[in-house]
Short mmCIF file of C-alpha atoms in Angstrom, two decimals:
data_model
loop_
_atom_site.label_atom_id
_atom_site.label_comp_id
_atom_site.label_asym_id
_atom_site.label_seq_id
_atom_site.Cartn_x
_atom_site.Cartn_y
_atom_site.Cartn_z
CA ALA A 198 -5.45 8.96 16.44
CA GLN A 199 -2.90 8.10 13.84
CA SER A 200 -3.07 9.91 10.53
CA VAL A 201 -1.05 10.85 7.49
CA ALA A 202 -1.65 13.73 5.10
CA GLN A 203 -0.45 14.38 1.59
CA PRO A 204 -1.54 17.98 1.09
CA GLU A 205 -1.10 18.05 -2.69
CA ASP A 206 -3.32 16.00 -4.98
CA GLN A 207 -0.97 16.67 -7.87
CA VAL A 208 2.56 18.01 -8.34
CA ASN A 209 3.86 19.21 -11.70
CA VAL A 210 7.60 19.45 -12.33
CA ALA A 211 9.68 20.03 -15.43
CA GLU A 212 12.14 17.29 -16.35
CA GLY A 213 15.55 17.93 -14.84
CA ASN A 214 14.20 20.08 -12.01
CA PRO A 215 14.17 18.97 -8.39
CA LEU A 216 10.96 17.52 -7.05
CA THR A 217 9.33 17.35 -3.64
CA VAL A 218 6.24 15.38 -2.65
CA LYS A 219 5.00 16.35 0.80
CA CYS A 220 3.87 14.14 3.65
CA THR A 221 2.98 14.97 7.25
CA TYR A 222 1.95 12.51 9.92
CA SER A 223 0.52 12.17 13.40
CA VAL A 224 1.23 9.23 15.71
CA SER A 225 1.42 8.84 19.46
CA GLY A 226 4.71 6.98 19.60
CA ASN A 227 7.73 6.73 17.34
CA PRO A 228 6.79 6.81 13.66
CA TYR A 229 7.79 4.24 11.11
CA LEU A 230 7.45 6.01 7.75
CA PHE A 231 7.25 4.59 4.24
CA TRP A 232 7.00 5.82 0.68
CA TYR A 233 5.50 3.72 -2.10
CA VAL A 234 5.04 4.43 -5.82
CA GLN A 235 2.30 3.15 -8.09
CA TYR A 236 2.68 3.16 -11.85
CA PRO A 237 -0.48 2.92 -14.02
CA ASN A 238 -2.18 -0.48 -13.84
CA ARG A 239 0.48 -1.83 -11.48
CA GLY A 240 0.71 -2.64 -7.83
CA LEU A 241 2.54 -0.49 -5.34
CA GLN A 242 6.31 -0.60 -5.11
CA PHE A 243 8.32 0.16 -1.99
CA LEU A 244 10.65 3.16 -2.36
CA LEU A 245 12.16 3.81 1.06
CA LYS A 246 11.49 3.85 4.77
CA TYR A 247 12.52 5.58 7.97
CA ILE A 248 12.64 3.51 11.12
CA THR A 249 15.45 5.08 13.13
CA GLY A 250 18.87 6.65 12.63
CA ASP A 251 19.83 9.25 10.04
CA ASN A 252 17.06 11.66 9.18
CA LEU A 253 17.94 11.53 5.47
CA VAL A 254 16.95 8.22 3.94
CA LYS A 255 17.97 7.13 0.45
CA GLY A 256 15.86 4.75 -1.59
CA SER A 257 15.21 3.34 -5.04
CA TYR A 258 15.41 5.23 -8.35
CA GLY A 259 17.41 8.12 -6.84
CA PHE A 260 14.70 9.15 -4.39
CA GLU A 261 15.37 10.28 -0.86
CA ALA A 262 13.27 11.50 2.03
CA GLU A 263 13.97 13.62 5.06
CA PHE A 264 12.46 12.85 8.43
CA ASN A 265 11.72 16.00 10.42
CA LYS A 266 10.46 15.20 13.89
CA SER A 267 9.68 18.77 14.91
CA GLN A 268 7.58 19.37 11.81
CA THR A 269 6.23 15.79 11.78
CA SER A 270 7.07 15.56 8.10
CA PHE A 271 8.63 13.02 5.76
CA HIS A 272 8.88 14.72 2.37
CA LEU A 273 10.02 12.74 -0.67
CA LYS A 274 12.66 14.38 -2.84
CA LYS A 275 14.71 13.85 -5.96
CA PRO A 276 17.40 16.24 -7.25
CA SER A 277 16.58 15.86 -10.94
CA ALA A 278 13.19 14.59 -12.14
CA LEU A 279 12.74 12.16 -15.01
CA VAL A 280 9.64 11.78 -17.17
CA SER A 281 9.56 8.15 -16.04
CA ASP A 282 9.05 9.33 -12.45
CA SER A 283 5.47 10.27 -13.36
CA ALA A 284 3.29 8.11 -11.13
CA LEU A 285 1.16 8.07 -8.01
CA TYR A 286 3.07 8.35 -4.74
CA PHE A 287 1.80 7.21 -1.36
CA CYS A 288 3.14 8.02 2.07
CA ALA A 289 2.31 5.64 4.93
CA VAL A 290 2.97 5.66 8.66
CA ARG A 291 2.86 3.14 11.43
CA ASP A 292 3.07 3.81 15.14
CA GLY A 293 6.09 1.81 16.28
CA GLU A 294 4.63 1.47 19.75
CA ASP A 295 1.22 0.24 18.60
CA SER A 296 1.03 -3.52 18.86
CA ASN A 297 -1.49 -3.62 16.03
CA TYR A 298 1.13 -2.21 13.64
CA GLN A 299 -1.50 -1.24 11.09
CA LEU A 300 -0.14 0.91 8.31
CA ILE A 301 -2.01 4.18 7.79
CA TRP A 302 -1.97 5.36 4.16
CA GLY A 303 -2.14 8.81 2.67
CA ALA A 304 -4.51 9.57 -0.19
CA GLY A 305 -1.69 9.78 -2.70
CA THR A 306 -0.06 12.50 -4.78
CA LYS A 307 0.01 12.34 -8.55
CA LEU A 308 3.41 13.41 -9.83
CA ILE A 309 3.58 14.64 -13.40
CA ILE A 310 6.97 15.29 -14.96
CA LYS A 311 6.81 17.30 -18.17
CA PRO A 312 9.53 17.01 -20.83
CA GLU B 1188 13.24 -13.80 -6.31
CA ALA B 1189 9.65 -14.14 -7.50
CA GLY B 1190 7.26 -11.40 -6.46
CA VAL B 1191 3.74 -11.57 -5.12
CA ALA B 1192 1.47 -13.33 -7.60
CA GLN B 1193 -2.21 -12.58 -7.99
CA SER B 1194 -4.93 -13.91 -10.24
CA PRO B 1195 -7.00 -13.11 -12.09
CA ARG B 1196 -5.79 -9.69 -13.22
CA TYR B 1197 -9.23 -8.56 -14.33
CA LYS B 1198 -12.74 -9.70 -13.50
CA ILE B 1199 -16.14 -8.43 -14.56
CA ILE B 1200 -19.22 -9.77 -12.78
CA GLU B 1201 -22.81 -8.77 -12.25
CA LYS B 1202 -24.07 -7.61 -8.89
CA ARG B 1203 -25.12 -10.39 -6.55
CA GLN B 1204 -22.67 -12.82 -8.17
CA SER B 1205 -19.70 -14.20 -6.29
CA VAL B 1206 -16.01 -13.85 -7.07
CA ALA B 1207 -12.74 -15.14 -5.67
CA PHE B 1208 -9.21 -13.79 -5.85
CA TRP B 1209 -6.02 -15.73 -5.28
CA CYS B 1210 -2.68 -14.59 -3.92
CA ASN B 1211 0.70 -16.30 -3.57
CA PRO B 1212 3.09 -14.25 -1.42
CA ILE B 1213 6.86 -14.07 -1.63
CA SER B 1214 8.44 -17.24 -0.32
CA GLY B 1215 9.23 -16.99 3.38
CA HIS B 1216 6.96 -14.03 4.04
CA ALA B 1217 4.87 -14.77 7.09
CA THR B 1218 2.55 -11.79 6.87
CA LEU B 1219 -0.04 -11.39 4.13
CA TYR B 1220 -2.39 -8.45 3.53
CA TRP B 1221 -5.44 -7.89 1.38
CA TYR B 1222 -6.24 -4.30 0.43
CA GLN B 1223 -9.05 -2.65 -1.48
CA GLN B 1224 -8.06 0.35 -3.57
CA ILE B 1225 -10.75 2.51 -5.09
CA LEU B 1226 -9.67 4.73 -7.96
CA GLY B 1227 -8.03 7.91 -6.72
CA GLN B 1228 -7.67 6.71 -3.14
CA GLY B 1229 -5.06 5.07 -0.98
CA PRO B 1230 -5.24 1.37 -0.17
CA LYS B 1231 -7.68 0.28 2.52
CA LEU B 1232 -6.66 -2.74 4.58
CA LEU B 1233 -9.27 -5.50 4.52
CA ILE B 1234 -7.49 -8.27 6.37
CA GLN B 1235 -4.04 -9.13 7.67
CA PHE B 1236 -2.70 -12.65 8.31
CA GLN B 1237 0.30 -13.75 10.30
CA ASN B 1238 1.03 -17.26 8.99
CA ASN B 1239 -2.46 -18.80 8.90
CA GLY B 1240 -3.94 -16.69 11.70
CA VAL B 1241 -5.93 -13.48 11.32
CA VAL B 1242 -4.26 -10.47 12.95
CA ASP B 1243 -6.68 -7.75 11.88
CA ASP B 1244 -9.96 -7.99 9.98
CA SER B 1245 -11.66 -4.99 11.53
CA GLN B 1246 -12.36 -3.37 8.16
CA LEU B 1247 -13.50 -6.50 6.36
CA PRO B 1248 -17.26 -6.42 5.54
CA LYS B 1249 -17.83 -9.83 6.98
CA ASP B 1250 -21.39 -10.12 5.75
CA ARG B 1251 -20.09 -10.49 2.19
CA PHE B 1252 -16.31 -10.78 2.28
CA SER B 1253 -14.29 -13.73 3.51
CA ALA B 1254 -10.62 -14.65 3.33
CA GLU B 1255 -8.52 -17.61 4.28
CA ARG B 1256 -4.91 -18.67 4.38
CA LEU B 1257 -5.23 -22.29 5.37
CA LYS B 1258 -1.63 -23.48 5.10
CA GLY B 1259 0.02 -20.17 5.87
CA VAL B 1260 1.09 -19.58 2.26
CA ASP B 1261 -1.51 -18.94 -0.46
CA SER B 1262 -4.60 -16.94 0.31
CA THR B 1263 -8.01 -16.44 -1.25
CA LEU B 1264 -10.38 -13.52 -0.85
CA LYS B 1265 -14.04 -14.05 -1.69
CA ILE B 1266 -16.94 -11.68 -2.19
CA GLN B 1267 -20.46 -13.11 -2.06
CA PRO B 1268 -22.70 -11.46 -3.12
CA ALA B 1269 -20.97 -8.58 -4.87
CA LYS B 1270 -22.31 -5.04 -4.86
CA LEU B 1271 -21.66 -2.20 -7.27
CA GLU B 1272 -19.54 -0.41 -4.67
CA ASP B 1273 -17.14 -3.37 -4.57
CA SER B 1274 -15.73 -2.25 -7.91
CA ALA B 1275 -12.08 -1.60 -7.09
CA VAL B 1276 -8.59 -3.00 -7.37
CA TYR B 1277 -7.83 -5.72 -4.84
CA LEU B 1278 -4.20 -5.79 -3.84
CA CYS B 1279 -2.35 -8.53 -2.06
CA ALA B 1280 0.88 -7.77 -0.23
CA SER B 1281 3.32 -9.68 1.92
CA SER B 1282 6.10 -8.87 4.35
CA LEU B 1283 8.68 -10.83 6.28
CA ARG B 1284 6.75 -10.60 9.52
CA ILE B 1285 4.68 -8.22 11.52
CA ALA B 1286 6.71 -8.01 14.70
CA GLY B 1287 7.96 -4.48 15.27
CA GLY B 1288 6.24 -3.18 12.17
CA LYS B 1289 9.56 -2.34 10.54
CA TYR B 1290 9.22 -4.42 7.43
CA GLU B 1291 8.09 -3.02 4.12
CA GLN B 1292 5.31 -4.67 2.18
CA TYR B 1293 5.68 -6.09 -1.29
CA PHE B 1294 2.63 -5.86 -3.51
CA GLY B 1295 1.22 -7.97 -6.27
CA PRO B 1296 -0.12 -6.44 -9.50
CA GLY B 1297 -3.69 -6.45 -8.20
CA THR B 1298 -7.03 -7.67 -9.50
CA ARG B 1299 -9.28 -5.07 -11.07
CA LEU B 1300 -12.89 -5.97 -10.27
CA THR B 1301 -15.79 -4.39 -12.11
CA VAL B 1302 -19.29 -5.07 -10.80
CA THR B 1303 -22.08 -4.20 -13.24
#
């Protein structure tokens, strides 16, 4: 069965420090991986995705994510956190070989950046 | 480019009443999704349309929820009758198309429903 896990409910980082939000997945075929961000009282916004190619994917707002096939992980990273990065982050995965193409969502990680 | 539009933004109803939500996707996006998001959880897919056809409604509580996308553009989601546990944010999203599953989804601002 397909699944995605975000092992941390909350991540606290000081402004200016690097941040990592973790995501691991399980699919039968090739994974299509996505990160979305949700600011308070707003809908989700697409950050970046991995479909194929380079394992390091760059996205919006200075975020990047590294696809690691052996560890089945797709951790979100940013070299220097901003207070405005505080939000709820969701990882999602789709099995590229599943004709249903339903996106499986993680439970979310709350990122808090302290000044 | 205009984003996904949803209305209303907020709705408060009593249990057993009915409610309807409207969504206008990004122009040219063939695929439309309705999600339910309960506070503190990830989105749960309710129904997925490709143009005006239903692709997946396996998680839609069909005894009370219905959705349509008659002309392959706008969509409405209806709940009748509402229950307390339907209190959630209802998100509409769209993507270019479903084929290959490679396309990201673009979300509207959501409708926050409170059932009292």
